[in-house]
Every structure is written in structure tokens, then in C-alpha cells.
Coordinates of C-alpha atoms and ligand atoms in Angstrom, one line a residue:
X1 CA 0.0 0.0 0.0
X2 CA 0.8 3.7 -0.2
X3 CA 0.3 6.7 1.8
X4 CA -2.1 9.6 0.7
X5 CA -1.3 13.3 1.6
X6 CA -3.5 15.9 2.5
X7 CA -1.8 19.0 2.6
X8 CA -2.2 22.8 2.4
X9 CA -2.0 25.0 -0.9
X10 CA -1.2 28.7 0.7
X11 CA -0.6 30.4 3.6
X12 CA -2.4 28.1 6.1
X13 CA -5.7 27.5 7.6
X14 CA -7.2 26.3 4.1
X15 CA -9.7 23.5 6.1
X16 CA -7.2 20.6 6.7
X17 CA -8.9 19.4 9.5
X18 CA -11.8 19.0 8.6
X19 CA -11.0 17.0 5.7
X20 CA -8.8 14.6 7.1
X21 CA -12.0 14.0 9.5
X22 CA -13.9 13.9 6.7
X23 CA -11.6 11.2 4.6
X24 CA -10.8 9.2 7.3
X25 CA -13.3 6.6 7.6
X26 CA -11.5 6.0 4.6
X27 CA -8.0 4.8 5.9
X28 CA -6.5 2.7 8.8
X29 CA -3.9 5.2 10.3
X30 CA -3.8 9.0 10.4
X31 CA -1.1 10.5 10.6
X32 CA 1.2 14.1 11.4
X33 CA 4.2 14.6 10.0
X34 CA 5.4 17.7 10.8
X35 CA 4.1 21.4 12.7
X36 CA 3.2 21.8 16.3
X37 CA 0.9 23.4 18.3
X38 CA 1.3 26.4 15.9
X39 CA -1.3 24.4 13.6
X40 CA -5.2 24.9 14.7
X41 CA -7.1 22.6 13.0
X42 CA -11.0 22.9 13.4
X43 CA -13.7 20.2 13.1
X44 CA -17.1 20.6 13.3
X45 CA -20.0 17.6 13.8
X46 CA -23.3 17.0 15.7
X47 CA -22.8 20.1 16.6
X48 CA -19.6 20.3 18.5
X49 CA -16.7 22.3 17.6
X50 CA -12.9 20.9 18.2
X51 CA -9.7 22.6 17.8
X52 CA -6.7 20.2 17.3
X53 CA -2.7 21.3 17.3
X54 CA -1.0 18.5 17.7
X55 CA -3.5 15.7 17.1
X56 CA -4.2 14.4 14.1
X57 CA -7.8 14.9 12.8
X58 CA -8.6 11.6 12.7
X59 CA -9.1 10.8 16.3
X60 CA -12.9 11.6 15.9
X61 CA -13.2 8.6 14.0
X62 CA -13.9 5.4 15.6
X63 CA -10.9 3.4 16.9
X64 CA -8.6 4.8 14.3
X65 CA -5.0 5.2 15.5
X66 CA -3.4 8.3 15.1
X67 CA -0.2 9.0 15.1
X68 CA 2.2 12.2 16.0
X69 CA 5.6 11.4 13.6
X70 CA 8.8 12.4 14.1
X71 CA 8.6 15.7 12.1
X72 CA 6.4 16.8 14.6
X73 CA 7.7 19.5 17.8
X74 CA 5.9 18.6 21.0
X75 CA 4.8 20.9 23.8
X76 CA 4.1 18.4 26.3
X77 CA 1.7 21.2 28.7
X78 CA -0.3 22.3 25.1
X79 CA -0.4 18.2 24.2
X80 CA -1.8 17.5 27.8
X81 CA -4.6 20.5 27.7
X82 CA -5.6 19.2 24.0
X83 CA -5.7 15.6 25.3
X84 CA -7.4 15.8 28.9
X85 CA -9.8 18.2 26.9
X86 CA -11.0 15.8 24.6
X87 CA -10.9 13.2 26.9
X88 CA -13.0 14.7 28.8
X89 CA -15.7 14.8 25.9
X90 CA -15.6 11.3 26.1
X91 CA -12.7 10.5 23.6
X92 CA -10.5 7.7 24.4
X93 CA -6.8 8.5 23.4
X94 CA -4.3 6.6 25.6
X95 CA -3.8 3.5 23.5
X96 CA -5.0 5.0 20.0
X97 CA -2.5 8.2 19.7
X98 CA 1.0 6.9 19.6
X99 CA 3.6 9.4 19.8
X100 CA 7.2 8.9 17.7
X101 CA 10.6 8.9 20.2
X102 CA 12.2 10.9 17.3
X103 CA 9.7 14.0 17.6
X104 CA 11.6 16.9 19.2
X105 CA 10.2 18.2 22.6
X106 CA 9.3 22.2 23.0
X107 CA 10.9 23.2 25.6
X108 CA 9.6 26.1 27.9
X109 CA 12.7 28.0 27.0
X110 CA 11.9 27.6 23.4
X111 CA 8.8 29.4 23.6
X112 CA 10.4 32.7 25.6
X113 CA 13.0 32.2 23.1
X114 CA 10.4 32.4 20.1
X115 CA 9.1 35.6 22.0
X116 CA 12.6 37.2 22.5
X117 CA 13.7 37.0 19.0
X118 CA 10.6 38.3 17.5
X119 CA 10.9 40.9 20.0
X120 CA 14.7 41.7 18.8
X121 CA 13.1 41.7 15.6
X122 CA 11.3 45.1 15.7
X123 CA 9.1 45.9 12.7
X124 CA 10.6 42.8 10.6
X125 CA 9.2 40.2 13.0
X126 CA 7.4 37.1 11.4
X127 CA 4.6 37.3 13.7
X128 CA 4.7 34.3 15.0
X129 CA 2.2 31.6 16.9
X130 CA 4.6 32.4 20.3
X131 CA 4.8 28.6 20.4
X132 CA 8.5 28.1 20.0
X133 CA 8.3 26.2 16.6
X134 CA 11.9 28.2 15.7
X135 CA 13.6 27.4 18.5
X136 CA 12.6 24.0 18.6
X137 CA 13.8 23.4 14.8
X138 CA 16.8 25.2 15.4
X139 CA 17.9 23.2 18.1
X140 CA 17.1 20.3 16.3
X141 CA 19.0 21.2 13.0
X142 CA 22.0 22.0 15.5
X143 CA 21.9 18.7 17.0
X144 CA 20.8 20.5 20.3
X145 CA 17.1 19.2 20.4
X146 CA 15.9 17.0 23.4
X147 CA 13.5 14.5 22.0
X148 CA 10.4 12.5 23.2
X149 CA 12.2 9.5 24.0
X150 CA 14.8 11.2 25.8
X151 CA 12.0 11.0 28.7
X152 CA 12.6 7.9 29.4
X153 CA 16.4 8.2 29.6
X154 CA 18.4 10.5 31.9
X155 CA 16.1 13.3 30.6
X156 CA 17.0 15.6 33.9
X157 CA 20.3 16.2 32.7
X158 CA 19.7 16.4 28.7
X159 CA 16.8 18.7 30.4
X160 CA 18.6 21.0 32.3
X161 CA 21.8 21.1 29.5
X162 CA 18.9 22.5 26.8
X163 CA 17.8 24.5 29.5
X164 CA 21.4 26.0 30.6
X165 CA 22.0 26.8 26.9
X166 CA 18.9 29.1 26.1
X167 CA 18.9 30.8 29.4
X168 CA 22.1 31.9 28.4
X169 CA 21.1 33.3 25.3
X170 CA 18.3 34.9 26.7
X171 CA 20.8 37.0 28.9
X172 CA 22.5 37.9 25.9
X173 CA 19.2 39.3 25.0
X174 CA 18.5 41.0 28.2
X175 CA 15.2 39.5 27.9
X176 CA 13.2 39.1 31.0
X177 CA 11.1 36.3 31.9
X178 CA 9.3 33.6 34.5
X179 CA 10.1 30.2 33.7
X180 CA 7.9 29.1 37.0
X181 CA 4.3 28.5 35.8
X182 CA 5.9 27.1 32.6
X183 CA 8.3 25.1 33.5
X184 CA 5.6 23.5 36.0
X185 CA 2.5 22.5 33.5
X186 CA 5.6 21.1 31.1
X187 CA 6.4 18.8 33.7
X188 CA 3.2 17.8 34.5
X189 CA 3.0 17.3 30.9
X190 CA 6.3 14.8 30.6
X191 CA 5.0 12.8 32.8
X192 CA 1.6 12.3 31.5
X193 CA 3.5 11.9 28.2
X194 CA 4.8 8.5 29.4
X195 CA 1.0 7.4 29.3
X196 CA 0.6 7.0 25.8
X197 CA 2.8 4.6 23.3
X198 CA 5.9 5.9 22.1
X199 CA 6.9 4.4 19.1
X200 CA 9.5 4.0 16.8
X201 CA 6.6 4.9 14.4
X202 CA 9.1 4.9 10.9
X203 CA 8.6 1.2 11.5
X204 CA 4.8 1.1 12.3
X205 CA 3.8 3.4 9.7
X206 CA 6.0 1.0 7.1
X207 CA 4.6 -2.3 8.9
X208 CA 1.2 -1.1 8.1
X209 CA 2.2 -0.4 4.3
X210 CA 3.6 -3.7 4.3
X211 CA 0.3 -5.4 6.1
X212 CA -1.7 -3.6 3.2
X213 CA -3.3 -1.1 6.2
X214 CA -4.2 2.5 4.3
X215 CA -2.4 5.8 6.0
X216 CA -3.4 9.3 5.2
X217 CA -0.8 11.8 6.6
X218 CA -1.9 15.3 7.9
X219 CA -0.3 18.3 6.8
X220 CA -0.3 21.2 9.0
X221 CA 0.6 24.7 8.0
X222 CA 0.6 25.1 3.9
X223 CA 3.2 25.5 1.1
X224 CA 3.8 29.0 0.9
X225 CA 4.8 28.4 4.7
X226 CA 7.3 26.1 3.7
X227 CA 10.8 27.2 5.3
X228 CA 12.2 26.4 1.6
X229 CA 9.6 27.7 -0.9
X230 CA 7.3 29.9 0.6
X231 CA 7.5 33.5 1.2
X232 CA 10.9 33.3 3.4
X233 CA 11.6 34.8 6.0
X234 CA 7.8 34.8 6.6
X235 CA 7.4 31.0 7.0
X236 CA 7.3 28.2 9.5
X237 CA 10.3 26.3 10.4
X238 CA 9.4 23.2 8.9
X239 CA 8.9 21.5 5.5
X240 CA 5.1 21.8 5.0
X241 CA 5.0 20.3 2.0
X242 CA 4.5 16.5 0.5
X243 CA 8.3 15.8 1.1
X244 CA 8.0 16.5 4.2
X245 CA 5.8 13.7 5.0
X246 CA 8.8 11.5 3.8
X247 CA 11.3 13.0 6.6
X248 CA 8.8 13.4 9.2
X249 CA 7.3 9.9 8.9
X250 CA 10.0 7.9 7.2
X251 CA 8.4 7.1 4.0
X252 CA 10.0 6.3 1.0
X253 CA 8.8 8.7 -1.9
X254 CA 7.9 6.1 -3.9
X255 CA 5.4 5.0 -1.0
X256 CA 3.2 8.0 -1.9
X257 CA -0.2 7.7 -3.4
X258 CA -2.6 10.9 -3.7
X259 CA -2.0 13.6 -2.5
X260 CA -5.1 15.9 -2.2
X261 CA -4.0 19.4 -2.4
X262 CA -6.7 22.2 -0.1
X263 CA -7.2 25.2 -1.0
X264 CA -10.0 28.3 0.0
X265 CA -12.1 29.3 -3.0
X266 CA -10.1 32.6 -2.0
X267 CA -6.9 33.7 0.1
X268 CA -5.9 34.3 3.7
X269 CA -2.8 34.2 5.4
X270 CA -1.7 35.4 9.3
X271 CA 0.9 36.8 10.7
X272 CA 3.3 39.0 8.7
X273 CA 4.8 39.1 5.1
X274 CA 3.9 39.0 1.1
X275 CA 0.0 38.7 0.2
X276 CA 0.2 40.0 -3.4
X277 CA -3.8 39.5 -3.7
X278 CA -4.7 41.1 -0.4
X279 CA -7.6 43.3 0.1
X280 CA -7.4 46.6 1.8
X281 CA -11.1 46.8 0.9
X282 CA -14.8 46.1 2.2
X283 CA -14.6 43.2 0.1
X284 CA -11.8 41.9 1.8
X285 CA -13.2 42.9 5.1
X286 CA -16.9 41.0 4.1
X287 CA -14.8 37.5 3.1
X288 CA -13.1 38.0 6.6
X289 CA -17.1 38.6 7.9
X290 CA -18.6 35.8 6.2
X291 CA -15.3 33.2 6.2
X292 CA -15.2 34.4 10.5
X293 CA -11.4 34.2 9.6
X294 CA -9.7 34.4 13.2
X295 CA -7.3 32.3 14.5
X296 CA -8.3 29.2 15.1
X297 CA -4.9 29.2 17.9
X298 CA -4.2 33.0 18.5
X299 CA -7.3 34.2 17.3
X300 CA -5.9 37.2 15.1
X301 CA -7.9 38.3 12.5
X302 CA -6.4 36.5 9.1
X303 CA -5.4 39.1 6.1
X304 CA -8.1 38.3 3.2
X305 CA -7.8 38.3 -0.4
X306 CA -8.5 36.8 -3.8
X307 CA -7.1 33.8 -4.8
X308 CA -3.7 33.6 -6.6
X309 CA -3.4 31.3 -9.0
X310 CA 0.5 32.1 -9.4
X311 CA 1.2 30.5 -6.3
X312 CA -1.4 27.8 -6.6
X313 CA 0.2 26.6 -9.7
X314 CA 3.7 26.7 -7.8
X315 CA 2.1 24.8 -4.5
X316 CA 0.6 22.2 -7.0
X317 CA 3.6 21.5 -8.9
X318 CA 6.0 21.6 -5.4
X319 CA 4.1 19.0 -3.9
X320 CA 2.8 17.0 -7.4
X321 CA -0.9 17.4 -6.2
X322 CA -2.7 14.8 -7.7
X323 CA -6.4 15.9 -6.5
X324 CA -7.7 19.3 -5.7
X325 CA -10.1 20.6 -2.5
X326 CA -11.6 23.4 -2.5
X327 CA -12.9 25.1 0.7
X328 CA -15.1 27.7 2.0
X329 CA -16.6 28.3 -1.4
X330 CA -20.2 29.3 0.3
X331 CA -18.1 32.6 1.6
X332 CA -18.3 33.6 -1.8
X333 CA -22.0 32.8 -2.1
X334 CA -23.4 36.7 -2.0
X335 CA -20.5 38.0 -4.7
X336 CA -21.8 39.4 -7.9
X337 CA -18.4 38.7 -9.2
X338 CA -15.1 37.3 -8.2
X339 CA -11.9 37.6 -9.3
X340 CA -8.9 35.2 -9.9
X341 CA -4.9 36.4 -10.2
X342 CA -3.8 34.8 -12.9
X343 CA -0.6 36.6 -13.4
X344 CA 2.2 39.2 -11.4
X345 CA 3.2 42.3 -12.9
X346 CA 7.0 42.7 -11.6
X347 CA 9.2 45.5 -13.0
X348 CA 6.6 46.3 -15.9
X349 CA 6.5 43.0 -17.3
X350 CA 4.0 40.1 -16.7
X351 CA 4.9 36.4 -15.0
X352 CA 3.0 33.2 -14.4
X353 CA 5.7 31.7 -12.3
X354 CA 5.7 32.6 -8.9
X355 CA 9.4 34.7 -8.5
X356 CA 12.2 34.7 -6.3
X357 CA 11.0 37.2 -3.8
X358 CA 7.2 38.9 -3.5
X359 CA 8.2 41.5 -1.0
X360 CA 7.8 44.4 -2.9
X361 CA 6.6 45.4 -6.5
X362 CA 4.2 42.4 -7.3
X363 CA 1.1 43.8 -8.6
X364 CA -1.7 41.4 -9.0
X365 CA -3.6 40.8 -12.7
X366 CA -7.1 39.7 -12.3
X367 CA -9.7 37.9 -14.4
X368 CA -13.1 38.6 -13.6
X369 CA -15.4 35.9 -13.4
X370 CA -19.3 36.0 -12.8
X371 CA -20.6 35.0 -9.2
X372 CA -22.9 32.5 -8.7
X373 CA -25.2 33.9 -5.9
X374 CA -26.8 31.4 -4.6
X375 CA -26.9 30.1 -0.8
X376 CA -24.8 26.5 -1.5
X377 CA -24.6 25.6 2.3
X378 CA -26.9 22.8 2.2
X379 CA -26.4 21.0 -1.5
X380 CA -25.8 17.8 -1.1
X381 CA -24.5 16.7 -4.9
X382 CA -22.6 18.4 -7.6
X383 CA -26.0 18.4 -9.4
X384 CA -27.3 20.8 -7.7
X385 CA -24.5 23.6 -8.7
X386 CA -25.2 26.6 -10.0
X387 CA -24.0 27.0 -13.5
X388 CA -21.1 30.2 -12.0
X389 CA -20.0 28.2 -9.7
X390 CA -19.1 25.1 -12.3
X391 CA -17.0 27.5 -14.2
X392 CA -15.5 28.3 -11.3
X393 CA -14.3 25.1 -11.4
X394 CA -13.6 24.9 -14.9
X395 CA -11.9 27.8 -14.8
X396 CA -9.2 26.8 -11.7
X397 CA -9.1 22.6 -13.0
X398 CA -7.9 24.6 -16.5
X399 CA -5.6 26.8 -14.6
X400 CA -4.3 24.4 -12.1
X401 CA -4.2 21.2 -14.3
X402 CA -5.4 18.9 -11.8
X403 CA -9.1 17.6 -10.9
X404 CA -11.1 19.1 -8.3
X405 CA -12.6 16.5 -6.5
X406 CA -14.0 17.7 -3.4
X407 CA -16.1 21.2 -2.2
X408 CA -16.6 22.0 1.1
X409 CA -19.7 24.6 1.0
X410 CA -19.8 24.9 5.0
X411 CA -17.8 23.8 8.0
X412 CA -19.5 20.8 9.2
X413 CA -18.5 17.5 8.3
X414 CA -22.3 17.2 6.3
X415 CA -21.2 20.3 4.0
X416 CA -18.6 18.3 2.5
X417 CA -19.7 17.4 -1.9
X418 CA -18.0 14.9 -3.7
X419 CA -17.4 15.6 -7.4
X420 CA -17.4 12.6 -9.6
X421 CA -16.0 14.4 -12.9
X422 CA -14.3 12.0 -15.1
X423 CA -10.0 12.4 -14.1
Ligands
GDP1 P1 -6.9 24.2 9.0 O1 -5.8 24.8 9.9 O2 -6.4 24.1 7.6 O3 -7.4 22.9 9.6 O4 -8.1 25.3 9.0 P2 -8.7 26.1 10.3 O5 -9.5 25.2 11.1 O6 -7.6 26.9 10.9 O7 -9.5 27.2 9.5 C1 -10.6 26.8 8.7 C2 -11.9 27.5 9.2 O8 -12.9 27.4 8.3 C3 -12.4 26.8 10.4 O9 -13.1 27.7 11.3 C4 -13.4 25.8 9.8 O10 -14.5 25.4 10.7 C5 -14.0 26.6 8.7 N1 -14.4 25.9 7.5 C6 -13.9 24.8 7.0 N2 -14.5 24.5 5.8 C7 -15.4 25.4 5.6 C8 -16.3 25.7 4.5 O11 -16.4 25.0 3.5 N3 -17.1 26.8 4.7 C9 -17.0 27.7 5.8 N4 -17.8 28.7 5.8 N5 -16.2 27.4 6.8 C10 -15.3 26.3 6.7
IMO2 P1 -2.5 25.5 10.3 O1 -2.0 24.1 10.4 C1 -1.8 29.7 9.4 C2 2.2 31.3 10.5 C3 2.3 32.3 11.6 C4 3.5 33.1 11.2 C5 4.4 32.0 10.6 C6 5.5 31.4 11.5 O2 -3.6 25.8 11.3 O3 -2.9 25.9 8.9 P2 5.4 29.8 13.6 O4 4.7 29.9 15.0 O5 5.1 28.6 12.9 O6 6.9 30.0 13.8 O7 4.9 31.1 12.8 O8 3.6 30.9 10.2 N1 1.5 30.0 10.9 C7 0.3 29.7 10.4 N2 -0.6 30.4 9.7 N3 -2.0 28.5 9.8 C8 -1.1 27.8 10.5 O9 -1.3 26.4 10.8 C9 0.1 28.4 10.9 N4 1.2 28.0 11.6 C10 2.0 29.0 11.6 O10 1.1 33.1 11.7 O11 3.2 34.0 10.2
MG3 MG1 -5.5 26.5 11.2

């Protein structure tokens, strides 16, 4: 068997989570691969709302087991909120979420380091979560990291080594800070750590492949977050893209299957830097309105714009996206038109390919295409599509090149149409 991976197309927040819930009745194994508890992933059923950061979206499903790779930074106080939480909604975890030894630990000194350097940063910062996803890659790229499986071996000295190290850097910085209330829920958090499996899961996830089990793996963050082709410096300190689901999970790339590429029906992104299609606008500030785009972590209002298909076409051909989602197209419901960048204009001259740097100077061209106003939040087939709204479709699947097979019209599970266009 092969792995499937669902991953995001732009700047985050596209409506990952509820897909994978959505698809995984479908599969065996869910899987993370990479992220932390910078990711908010938001499901919605029966009702009930649920934001996830570091558990896969498929834990709502059954008896599934999930699993948290070794891509994946760890805050053990955030892990134990987000489990006790659901657990106390009456979700079993403790033998069903198995956690890899190889994922790297978020220390509490990471996270006052993430906060000191975006404070030294001054108007350049990258806004970040405040989670200490930087400092926690760093360390591990420097062969500093302390990882979940050092818990259960003389952690108290790699501990308080990692520990030494950043307080000393933080004097550098003459940054002040109280490790106290931290340092205390984190430790509560190791130890309730040690309650779940922790696995060597490279060799579970390519067991199951082997025993012919099914795996989707979870993206968090999205492609132009990637710390190697999206809008650097303003990324995330990981690989969010399909390659990383080979590092961060130990699959061979010739183990992957689909991989379903999400995308919003327009554009958000939060935090700082480049957002050539953002709106300064009432329209931008109605899609923010109508798509309630906050935070699903920090709850900061998310930038809006139109959709770019410039970087779409660069995030499908990155991470070889063999089947489109599109989400959140019932935000557009009310627009009497909507428009689409199909091109930048950089230096006077026009591009399709998404450029070295989008800083400064990108101005967006647009194609105007007719709204389809109509409410779509309770179809229930592609039949029942309004004649705009499939050559919306047409119009991106001739763009992008690849099939849309799924529209999300809503954020319940139920508001979720599957398209069965011929490939
Ligand atoms: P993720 O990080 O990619 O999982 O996405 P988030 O959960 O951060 O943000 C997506 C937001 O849109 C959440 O509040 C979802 O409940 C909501 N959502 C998802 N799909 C749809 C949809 O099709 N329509 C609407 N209106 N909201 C949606
Ligand atoms: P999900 O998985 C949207 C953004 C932050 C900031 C930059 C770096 O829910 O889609 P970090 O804390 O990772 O060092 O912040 O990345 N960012 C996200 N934006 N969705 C996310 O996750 C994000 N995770 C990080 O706002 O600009
Ligand atoms: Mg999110």
C-alpha cells in the first residue's frame, strides 16, 4: 500500500482538519508529519466544535489510531490541555494516539525564546504563533534538540543542559522572563507523556504499508509556509510540504499515493509578510465577515484576499498534487463577481511563475469571473451547482491542471460534496 497526503496549498488554515475527518473513515492510520501546536485545525459535527494542534484529525473517527511522527515539535503542557480536553468529551486517546521517540520536545525555554527573538526583531518580526516552533527546529538542525524519547532516559540532565543553553542566550538578549508556571505545567506534561505509546513509528507506519493497512498523513501549515519555498523569512520552520511527509514519517517517496491538495475558494494568510492578492477593501473585510477568519490558535484576524493562482500553480507542482479541494466556497455565495490572479506584474513586465522574492513590486492581474449567488450551504450533490459556480471550477481545473474532486460549501463534516468528474 501507499500513503495519501492531505496538505495545504497557501498560507495556512485552508480547512485541513476537517477533511482529514472527513476522509478518514477511509484509511486505517492518520497520521502528522510535521508542525506543532502552531497548527489549529478545526472540526465541526453533531454540533460540536474541536480545535486540534497536535493531534491528528482523525481521532474523531472510531478506533482509528493516530499517530504524531517524528517531524512533529511537541509541547508536552499544550499536548496535555488538547488531550485531557477531549478526553473529557468522552474521547478515548491513551492507546490509540501513539507518539514517535524521534519527535523533538518544545521546551519552555523555546517558547520565551520564540518571543525574545521576535521581540529583537522590531518591525521585521514574522509574527509568530509564540509557540516556540523556531527554537525547537533550530535546536534540532543543530543537534541540540531533546527529543520524546529522551524522557525515558536520563532526561534531567539532557533537560537542564537544553535548559542552561537558552537561558544563556536569553541573557544575551537581556530578555526578561518567568520560567515558573511554565516550567511547571511542562512537567506535568512529561509525565503524563509517558502514558501513551511511544513508538518507533518509521517502523509502524511501514509495517502497516507492508500489512496492506491504508495511512493518510496530515499536513499542517501550507506550502507557501514552507521554510524552503514559501514567502521566506515569513514562514514556519518546517517542511510543510509532501516531502515532508517522507522526513517526518519515514516514508520512502515512492510510498506515496494521492496527494489531495486544499485550497479556500479565496486567500488568507496570518501573521506577517507578502500577500500579493490582499484586500485593503470592504470586500476583503466582508470575506473575513462571512469566512469568521480568526485564529483558530491565537485568534488574530487572518489578512483576506482573492485567490492567486500564481502560487497555486507553484504549490501544485512543489508538492505534485494529484487531487484538488476546494474550501469555503459558500463565503463567496453573495458576490456578484469574483476575481482570480492569474498573473504578477513585476518591474513592468508580466509572469505566471511565482518569483524569487514577493516582498515588494508584485502587482496582481485579475480575471473577472461571474458570481454565482446562490446560498450553497446545504447541497448535497454536484447536481445541484449553479451553473457560475461550475465555471469556477472549470476555470481553476484549467488553470491548475489537476481535478477538483471535493467542495466544502460549509464547515460541518455534512457540508462536504464529492465531485465525480471524469480524471
Ligand atoms: P486548518 O488549519 O487548515 O485545519 O483550518 P482552520 O481550522 O484553521 O480554519 C478553517 C476554518 O474554516 C475553520 O473555522 C473551519 O471550521 C472553517 N471551515 C472549513 N471548511 C469550511 C467551509 O467550507 N465553509 C465555511 N464557511 N467554513 C469552513
Ligand atoms: P494551520 O496548520 C496559518 C504562521 C504564523 C507566522 C508563521 C510562523 O492551522 O494551517 P510559527 O509559529 O510557525 O513560527 O509562525 O507561520 N503560521 C500559520 N498560519 N495556519 C497555521 O497552521 C500556521 N502555523 C504557523 O502566523 O506567520
Ligand atoms: Mg488552522
Amino acid at each position: 500500500m501507499k500513503v495519501d497526503i492531505l496538505l495545504g496549498l497557501q498560507w495556512g488554515d485552508e480547512g485541513k482538519g476537517k477533511v482529514v475527518d472527513v476522509l478518514t473513515p477511509r484509511y486505517d492510520v492518520v497520521a502528522r508529519f510535521q508542525g506543532g501546536p502552531n497548527a489549529g485545525h478545526t472540526l465541526e459535527f453533531e454540533g460540536q466544535k474541536y480545535v486540534l494542534r497536535s493531534i491528528p484529525s482523525g481521532i474523531f473517527q472510531g478506533d482509528k489510531v493516530n499517530i504524531i511522527g517524528n517531524g512533529v515539535v511537541l509541547d508536552p503542557a499544550l499536548f496535555k490541555a488538547e488531550a485531557e480536553s477531549l478526553e473529557a468529551s468522552g474521547h478515548d486517546l491513551k492507546k490509540r494516539l501513539h507518539i514517535s521517540k524521534k519527535a523533538h520536545l518544545i521546551l519552555p525555554t523555546h517558547r520565551i525564546l520564540d518571543a525574545a527573538y521576535e521581540a529583537a526583531k522590531g518591525d521585521a518580526k514574522v509574527g509568530t504563533t509564540g509557540k516556540g516552533i523556531g527554537p525547537t527546529y533550530t535546536d534540532k538542525i543543530s543537534r541540540n534538540g531533546v527529543r520524546v524519547g529522551d524522557i525515558l532516559h536520563d532526561f534531567e540532565k539532557k533537560y537542564a543542559a537544553a535548559k542552561a543553553r537558552h537561558e544563556q542566550i536569553l541573557k544575551s538578549l537581556n530578555y526578561i522572563y518567568d520560567l515558573t508556571e511554565l516550567e511547571k505545567a511542562w512537567m506535568e506534561g512529561i509525565e503524563y507523556l509517558k502514558q501513551f505509546p511511544l513508538v518507533d513509528s518509521e517502523h509502524e507506519v511501514n509495517g502497516l504499508l507492508r500489512d496492506g493497512k491504508s495511512v493518510l498523513c496530515e499536513g499542517a501549515q501550507g506550502t507557501m509556509l514552507d521554510i524552503d519555498f514559501g514567502s521566506y523569512p515569513f514562514v514556519t520552520s518546517s517542511n510543510t510540504i509532501c516531502a515532508g511527509a517522507c522526513t517526518g514519517l519515514g516514508i520512502a517517496p515512492n510510498k506515496i499515493g494521492d496527494v489531495y491538495g486544499i485550497f479556500k475558494a479565496y486567500c488568507t494568510r496570518v501573521g506577517a509578510g507578502p500577500f500579493p492578492t490582499e484586500l485593503f477593501d470592504e470586500t476583503g473585510d466582508k470575506i473575513g465577515a462571512l469566512g469568521h477568519e480568526f485564529g483558530a490558535v491565537t485568534g488574530r484576524k487572518r489578512r483576506c484576499g482573492w485567490i492567486d493562482l500564481v502560487a497555486l500553480k507553484y504549490s501544485v507542482m512543489i508538492n505534485g498534487v494529484t487531487k484538488l479541494i476546494m474550501m469555503k466556497s459558500d463565503v463567496l455565495d453573495t458576490f456578484e463577481t469574483i476575481k482570480a490572479c492569474v498573473a504578477y506584474k513585476m518591474n513592468g513586465e508580466e509572469i505566471d511563475h511565482f518569483p524569487y522574492d514577493i516582498t515588494e513590486g508584485v502587482e496582481p492581474v485579475y480575471v473577472e469571473l461571474p458570481g454565482w449567488q446562490t446560498d450553497m450551504t446545504k447541497m448535497q450533490s454536484e447536481d445541484e451547482f449553479p451553473e457560475e459556480f461550475n465555471a469556477y471550477l472549470t476555470f481553476l481545473e484549467e488553470q491548475l491542471e489537476v481535478p477538483i474532486k471535493i467542495v466544502s460549501v460549509g464547515p460541518d463534516r455534512e457540508q462536504t460534496i464529492e465531485r465525480y468528474t471524469e480524471e
